[in-house]
PDB file of C-alpha atoms in Angstrom:
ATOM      1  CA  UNK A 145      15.118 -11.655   6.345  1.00 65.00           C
ATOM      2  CA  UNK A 146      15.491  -9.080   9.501  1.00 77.00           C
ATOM      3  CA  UNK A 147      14.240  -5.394   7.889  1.00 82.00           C
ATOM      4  CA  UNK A 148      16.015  -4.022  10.913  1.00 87.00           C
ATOM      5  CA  UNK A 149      19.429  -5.230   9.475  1.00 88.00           C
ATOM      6  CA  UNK A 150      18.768  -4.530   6.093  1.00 88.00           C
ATOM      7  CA  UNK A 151      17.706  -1.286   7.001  1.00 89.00           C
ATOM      8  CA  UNK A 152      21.139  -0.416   9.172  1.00 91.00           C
ATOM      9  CA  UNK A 153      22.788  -1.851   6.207  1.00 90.00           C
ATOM     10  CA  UNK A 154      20.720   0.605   4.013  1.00 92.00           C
ATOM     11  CA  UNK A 155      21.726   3.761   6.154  1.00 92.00           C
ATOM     12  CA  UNK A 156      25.465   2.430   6.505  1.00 92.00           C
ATOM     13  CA  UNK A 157      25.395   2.497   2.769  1.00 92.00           C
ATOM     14  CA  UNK A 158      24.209   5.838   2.326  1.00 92.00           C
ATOM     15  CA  UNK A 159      26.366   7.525   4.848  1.00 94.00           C
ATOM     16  CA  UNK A 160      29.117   5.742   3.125  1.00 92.00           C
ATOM     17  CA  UNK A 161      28.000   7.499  -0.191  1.00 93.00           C
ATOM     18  CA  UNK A 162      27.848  10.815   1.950  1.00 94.00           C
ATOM     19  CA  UNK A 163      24.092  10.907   1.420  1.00 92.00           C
ATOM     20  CA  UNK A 164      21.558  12.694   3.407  1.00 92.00           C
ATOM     21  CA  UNK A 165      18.033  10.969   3.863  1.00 91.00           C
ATOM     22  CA  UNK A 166      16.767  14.061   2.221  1.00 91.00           C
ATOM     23  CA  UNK A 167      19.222  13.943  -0.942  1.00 92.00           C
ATOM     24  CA  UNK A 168      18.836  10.140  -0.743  1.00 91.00           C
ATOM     25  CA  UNK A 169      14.880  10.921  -1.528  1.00 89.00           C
ATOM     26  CA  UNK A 170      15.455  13.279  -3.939  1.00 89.00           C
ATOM     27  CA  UNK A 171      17.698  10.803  -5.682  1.00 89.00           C
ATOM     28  CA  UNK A 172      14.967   8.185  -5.436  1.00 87.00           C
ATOM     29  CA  UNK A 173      12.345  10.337  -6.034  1.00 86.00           C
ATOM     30  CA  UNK A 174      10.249   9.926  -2.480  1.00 86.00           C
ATOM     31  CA  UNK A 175      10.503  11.578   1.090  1.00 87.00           C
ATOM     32  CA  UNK A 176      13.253  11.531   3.478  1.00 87.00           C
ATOM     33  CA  UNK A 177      10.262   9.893   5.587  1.00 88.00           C
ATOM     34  CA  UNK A 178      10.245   7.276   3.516  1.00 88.00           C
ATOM     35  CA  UNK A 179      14.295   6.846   3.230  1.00 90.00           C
ATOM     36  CA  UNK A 180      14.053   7.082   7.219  1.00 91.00           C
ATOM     37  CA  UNK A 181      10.986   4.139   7.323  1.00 88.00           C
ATOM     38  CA  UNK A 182      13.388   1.916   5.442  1.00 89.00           C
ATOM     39  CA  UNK A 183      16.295   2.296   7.272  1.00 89.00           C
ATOM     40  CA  UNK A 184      14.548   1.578  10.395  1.00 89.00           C
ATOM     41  CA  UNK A 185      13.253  -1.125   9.343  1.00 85.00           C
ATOM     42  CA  UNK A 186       9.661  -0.216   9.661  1.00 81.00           C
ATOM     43  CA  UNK A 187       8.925  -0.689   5.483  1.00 81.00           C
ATOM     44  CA  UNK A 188      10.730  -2.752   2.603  1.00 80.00           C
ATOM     45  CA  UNK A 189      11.547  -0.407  -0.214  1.00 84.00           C
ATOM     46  CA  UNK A 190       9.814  -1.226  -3.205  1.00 82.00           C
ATOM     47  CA  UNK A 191      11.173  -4.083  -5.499  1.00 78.00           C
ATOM     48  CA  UNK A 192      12.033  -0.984  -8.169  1.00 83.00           C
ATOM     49  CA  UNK A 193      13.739   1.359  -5.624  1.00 87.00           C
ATOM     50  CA  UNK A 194      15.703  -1.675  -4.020  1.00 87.00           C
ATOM     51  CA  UNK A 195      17.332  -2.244  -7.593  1.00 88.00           C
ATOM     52  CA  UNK A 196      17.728   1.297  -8.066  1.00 90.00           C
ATOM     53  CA  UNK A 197      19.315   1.210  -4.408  1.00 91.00           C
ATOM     54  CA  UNK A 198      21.456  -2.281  -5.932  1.00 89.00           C
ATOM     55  CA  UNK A 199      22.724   0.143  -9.204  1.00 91.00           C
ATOM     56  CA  UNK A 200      23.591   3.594  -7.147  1.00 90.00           C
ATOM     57  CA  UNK A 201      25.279   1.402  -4.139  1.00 91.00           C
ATOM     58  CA  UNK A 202      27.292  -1.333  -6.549  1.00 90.00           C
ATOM     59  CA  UNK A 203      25.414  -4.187  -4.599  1.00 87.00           C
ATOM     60  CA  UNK A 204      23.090  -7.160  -5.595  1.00 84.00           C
ATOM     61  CA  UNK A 205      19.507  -6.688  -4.656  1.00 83.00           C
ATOM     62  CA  UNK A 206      19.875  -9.859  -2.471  1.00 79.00           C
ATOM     63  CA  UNK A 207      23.134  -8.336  -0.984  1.00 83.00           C
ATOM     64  CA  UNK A 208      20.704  -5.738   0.159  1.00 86.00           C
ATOM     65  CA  UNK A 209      17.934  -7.818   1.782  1.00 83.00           C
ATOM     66  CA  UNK A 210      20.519  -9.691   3.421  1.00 81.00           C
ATOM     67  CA  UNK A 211      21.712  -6.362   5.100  1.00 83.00           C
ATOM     68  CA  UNK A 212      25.169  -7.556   4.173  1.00 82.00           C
ATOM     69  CA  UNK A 213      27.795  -7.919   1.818  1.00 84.00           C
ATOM     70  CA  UNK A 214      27.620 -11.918   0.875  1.00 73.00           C
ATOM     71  CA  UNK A 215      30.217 -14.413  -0.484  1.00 74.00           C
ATOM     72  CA  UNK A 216      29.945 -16.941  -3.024  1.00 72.00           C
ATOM     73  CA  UNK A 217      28.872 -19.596  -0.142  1.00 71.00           C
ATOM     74  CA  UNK A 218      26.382 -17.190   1.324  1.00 72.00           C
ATOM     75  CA  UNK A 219      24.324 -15.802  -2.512  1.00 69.00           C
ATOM     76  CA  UNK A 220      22.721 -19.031  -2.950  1.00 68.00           C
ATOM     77  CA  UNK A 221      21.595 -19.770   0.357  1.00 69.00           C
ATOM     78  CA  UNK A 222      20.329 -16.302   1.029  1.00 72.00           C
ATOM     79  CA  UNK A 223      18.678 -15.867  -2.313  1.00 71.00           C
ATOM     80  CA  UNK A 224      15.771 -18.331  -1.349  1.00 69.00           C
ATOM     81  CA  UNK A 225      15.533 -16.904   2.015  1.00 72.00           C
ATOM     82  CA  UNK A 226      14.971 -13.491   0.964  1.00 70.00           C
ATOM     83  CA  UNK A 227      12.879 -14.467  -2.071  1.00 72.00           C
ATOM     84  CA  UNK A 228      10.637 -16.430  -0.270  1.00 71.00           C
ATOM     85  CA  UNK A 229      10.467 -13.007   2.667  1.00 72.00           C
ATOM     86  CA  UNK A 230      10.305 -10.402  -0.071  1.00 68.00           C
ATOM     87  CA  UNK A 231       6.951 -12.253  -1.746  1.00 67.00           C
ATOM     88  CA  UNK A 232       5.985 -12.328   2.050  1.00 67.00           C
ATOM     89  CA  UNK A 233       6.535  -8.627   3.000  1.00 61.00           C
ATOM     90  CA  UNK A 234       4.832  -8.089  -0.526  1.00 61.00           C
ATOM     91  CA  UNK A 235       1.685  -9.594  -0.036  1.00 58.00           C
ATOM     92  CA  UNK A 236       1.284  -7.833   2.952  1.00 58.00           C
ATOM     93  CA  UNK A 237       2.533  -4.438   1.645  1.00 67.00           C
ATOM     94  CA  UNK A 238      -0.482  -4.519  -1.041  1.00 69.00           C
ATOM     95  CA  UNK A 239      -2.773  -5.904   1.972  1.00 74.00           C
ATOM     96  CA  UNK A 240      -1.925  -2.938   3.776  1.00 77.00           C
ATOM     97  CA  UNK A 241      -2.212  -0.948   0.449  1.00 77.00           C
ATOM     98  CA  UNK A 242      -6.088  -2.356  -0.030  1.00 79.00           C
ATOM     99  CA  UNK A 243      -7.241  -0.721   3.197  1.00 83.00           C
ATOM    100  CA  UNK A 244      -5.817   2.398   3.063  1.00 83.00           C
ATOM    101  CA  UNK A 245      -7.705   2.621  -0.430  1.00 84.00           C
ATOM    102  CA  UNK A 246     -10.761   1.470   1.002  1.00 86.00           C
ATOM    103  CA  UNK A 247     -10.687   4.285   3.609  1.00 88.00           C
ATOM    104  CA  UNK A 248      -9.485   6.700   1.145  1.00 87.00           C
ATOM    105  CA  UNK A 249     -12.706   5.744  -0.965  1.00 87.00           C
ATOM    106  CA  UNK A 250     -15.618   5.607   2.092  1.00 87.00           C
ATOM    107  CA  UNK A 251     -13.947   9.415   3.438  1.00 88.00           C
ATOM    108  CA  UNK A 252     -14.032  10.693  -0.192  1.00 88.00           C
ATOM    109  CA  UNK A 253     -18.245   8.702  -0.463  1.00 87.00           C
ATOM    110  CA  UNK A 254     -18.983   9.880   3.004  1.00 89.00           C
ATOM    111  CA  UNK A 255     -21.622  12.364   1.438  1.00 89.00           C
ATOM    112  CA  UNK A 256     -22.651   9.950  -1.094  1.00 87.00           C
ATOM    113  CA  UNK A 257     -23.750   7.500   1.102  1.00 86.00           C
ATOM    114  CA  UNK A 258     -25.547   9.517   3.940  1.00 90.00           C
ATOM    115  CA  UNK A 259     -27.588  11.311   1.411  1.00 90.00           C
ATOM    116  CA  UNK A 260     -28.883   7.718  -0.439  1.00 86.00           C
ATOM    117  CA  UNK A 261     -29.224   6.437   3.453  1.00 87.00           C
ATOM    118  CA  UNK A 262     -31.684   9.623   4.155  1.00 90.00           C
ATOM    119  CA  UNK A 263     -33.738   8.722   1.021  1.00 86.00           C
ATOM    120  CA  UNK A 264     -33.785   5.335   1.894  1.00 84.00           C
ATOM    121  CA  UNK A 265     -35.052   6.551   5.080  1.00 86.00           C
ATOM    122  CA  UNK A 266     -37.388   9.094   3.601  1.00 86.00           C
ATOM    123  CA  UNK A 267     -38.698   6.563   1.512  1.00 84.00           C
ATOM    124  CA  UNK A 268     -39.090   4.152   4.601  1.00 81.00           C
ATOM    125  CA  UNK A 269     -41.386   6.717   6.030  1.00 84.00           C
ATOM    126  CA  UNK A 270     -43.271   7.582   3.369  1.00 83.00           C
ATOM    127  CA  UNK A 271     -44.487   4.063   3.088  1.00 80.00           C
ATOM    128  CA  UNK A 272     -45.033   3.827   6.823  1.00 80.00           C
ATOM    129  CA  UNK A 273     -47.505   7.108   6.742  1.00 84.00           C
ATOM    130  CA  UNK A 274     -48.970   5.954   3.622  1.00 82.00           C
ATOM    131  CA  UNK A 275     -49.700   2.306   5.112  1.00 80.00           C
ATOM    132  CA  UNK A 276     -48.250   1.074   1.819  1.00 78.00           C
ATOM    133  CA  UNK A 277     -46.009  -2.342   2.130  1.00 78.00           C
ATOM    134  CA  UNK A 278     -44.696  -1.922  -1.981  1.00 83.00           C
ATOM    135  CA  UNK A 279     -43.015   1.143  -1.008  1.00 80.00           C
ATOM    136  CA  UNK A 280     -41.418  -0.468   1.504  1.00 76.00           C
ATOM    137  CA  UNK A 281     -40.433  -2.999  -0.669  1.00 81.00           C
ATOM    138  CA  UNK A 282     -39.363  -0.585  -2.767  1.00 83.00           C
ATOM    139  CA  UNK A 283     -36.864   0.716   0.340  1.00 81.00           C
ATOM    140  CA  UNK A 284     -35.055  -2.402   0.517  1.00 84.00           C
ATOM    141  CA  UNK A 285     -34.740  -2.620  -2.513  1.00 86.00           C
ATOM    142  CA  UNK A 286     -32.676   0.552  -3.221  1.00 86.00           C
ATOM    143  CA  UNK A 287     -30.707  -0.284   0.202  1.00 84.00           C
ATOM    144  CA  UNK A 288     -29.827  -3.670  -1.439  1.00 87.00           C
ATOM    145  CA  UNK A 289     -28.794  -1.531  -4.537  1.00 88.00           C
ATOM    146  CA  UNK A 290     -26.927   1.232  -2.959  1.00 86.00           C
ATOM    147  CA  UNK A 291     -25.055  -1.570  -1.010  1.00 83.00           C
ATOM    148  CA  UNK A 292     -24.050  -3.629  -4.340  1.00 85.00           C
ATOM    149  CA  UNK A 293     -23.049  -0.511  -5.617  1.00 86.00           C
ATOM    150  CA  UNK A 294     -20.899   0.543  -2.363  1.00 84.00           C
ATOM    151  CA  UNK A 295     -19.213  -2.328  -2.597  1.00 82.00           C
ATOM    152  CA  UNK A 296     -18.961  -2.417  -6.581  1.00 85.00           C
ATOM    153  CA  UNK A 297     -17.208   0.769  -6.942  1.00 83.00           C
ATOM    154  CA  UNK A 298     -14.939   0.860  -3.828  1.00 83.00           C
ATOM    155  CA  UNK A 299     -13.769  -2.576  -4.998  1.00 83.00           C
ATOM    156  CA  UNK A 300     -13.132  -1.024  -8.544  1.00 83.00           C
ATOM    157  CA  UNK A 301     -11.394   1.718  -7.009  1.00 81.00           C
ATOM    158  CA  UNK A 302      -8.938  -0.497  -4.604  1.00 79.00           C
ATOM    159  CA  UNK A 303      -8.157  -2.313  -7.773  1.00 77.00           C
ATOM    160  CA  UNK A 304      -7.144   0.430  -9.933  1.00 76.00           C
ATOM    161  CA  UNK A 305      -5.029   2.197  -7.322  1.00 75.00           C
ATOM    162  CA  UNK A 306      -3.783  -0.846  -5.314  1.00 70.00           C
ATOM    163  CA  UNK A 307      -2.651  -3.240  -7.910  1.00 62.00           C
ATOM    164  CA  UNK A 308      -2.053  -0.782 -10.904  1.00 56.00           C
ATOM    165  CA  UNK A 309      -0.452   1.952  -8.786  1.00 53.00           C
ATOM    166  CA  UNK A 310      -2.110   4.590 -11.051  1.00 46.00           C
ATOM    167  CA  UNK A 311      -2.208   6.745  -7.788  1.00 46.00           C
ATOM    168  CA  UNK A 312       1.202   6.185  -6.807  1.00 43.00           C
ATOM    169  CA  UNK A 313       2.194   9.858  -6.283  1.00 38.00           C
ATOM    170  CA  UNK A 314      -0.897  10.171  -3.968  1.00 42.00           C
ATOM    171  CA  UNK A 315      -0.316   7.216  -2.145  1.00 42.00           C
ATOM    172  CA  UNK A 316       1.178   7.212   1.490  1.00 44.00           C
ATOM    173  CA  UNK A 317       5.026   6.834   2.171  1.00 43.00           C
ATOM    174  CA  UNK A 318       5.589   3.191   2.041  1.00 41.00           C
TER     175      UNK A 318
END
């Protein structure tokens, strides 16, 4: 599947249907950003705005991955093809979807963490001037802890967002 052709196919369609990117969006219900990503080819729309796309445009969702009207001949042969690309693109989309979460979780924690890293610390020393090992002990424990729980709730937080979408009107243009 080549996203550049589908997306030229994508913007031929919409200037066919005398469609701005911006009115396209508003249609679709995202940016003209995101309209503009797709038609460059730089993202795949979403499997629900490519059948929206198929219903407004009179086309077949595969039609549309193809980046071309297809014949009888041409449906089966490019259905696999673009199946088999689309679960590709996918799994890379939601890749891509996972890290931005992660970052969006460790720049919204950034406070979080340095203040249980300067009681670690602060614990650290207190042991050191006290000459006492348990409280040491004590230390790593609570930076094994805080890191379990880092990890714990930033995962819990990429799942709800990246595989739910329960953020999806917070989440960038894709």
């Amino acid at each position: 599947m080549d996203m550049v052709k589908m997306g030229s196919f994508l913007a031929e369609l919409r200037k066919e249907h005398n469609l701005t990117q911006a009115e396209l969006g508003e249609k679709l219900g995202v940016t003209n950003k995101t309209i503009s990503r797709w038609e460059t080819g730089n993202y795949m729309p979403p499997v629900e705005m490519l059948e929206e796309l198929s219903n407004m445009y009179g086309m077949t969702i595969n039609e549309l991955l193809s980046g071309k009207k297809l014949s009888t001949e041409e449906y089966k042969e490019m259905a696999e093809t673009n199946i088999k690309e689309t679960l590709k693109a996918s799994t890379f989309e939601l890749k891509e979807k996972q890290e931005y979460f992660k970052k969006k979780w460790l720049r919204d924690h950034v406070a979080v963490m340095v203040f249980v890293g300067i009681c670690i610390i602060g614990v650290f020393v207190a042991g050191a001037i006290m000459r006492n090992s348990l409280v040491g002990y004590v230390a790593i424990l609570m930076l094994v802890l805080a890191h379990g729980w880092r990890n714990n709730a930033m995962m819990t937080y990429v799942e709800r967002y990246a595989f739910d979408g329960s953020e999806t009107s917070k989440k960038p243009d894709m």
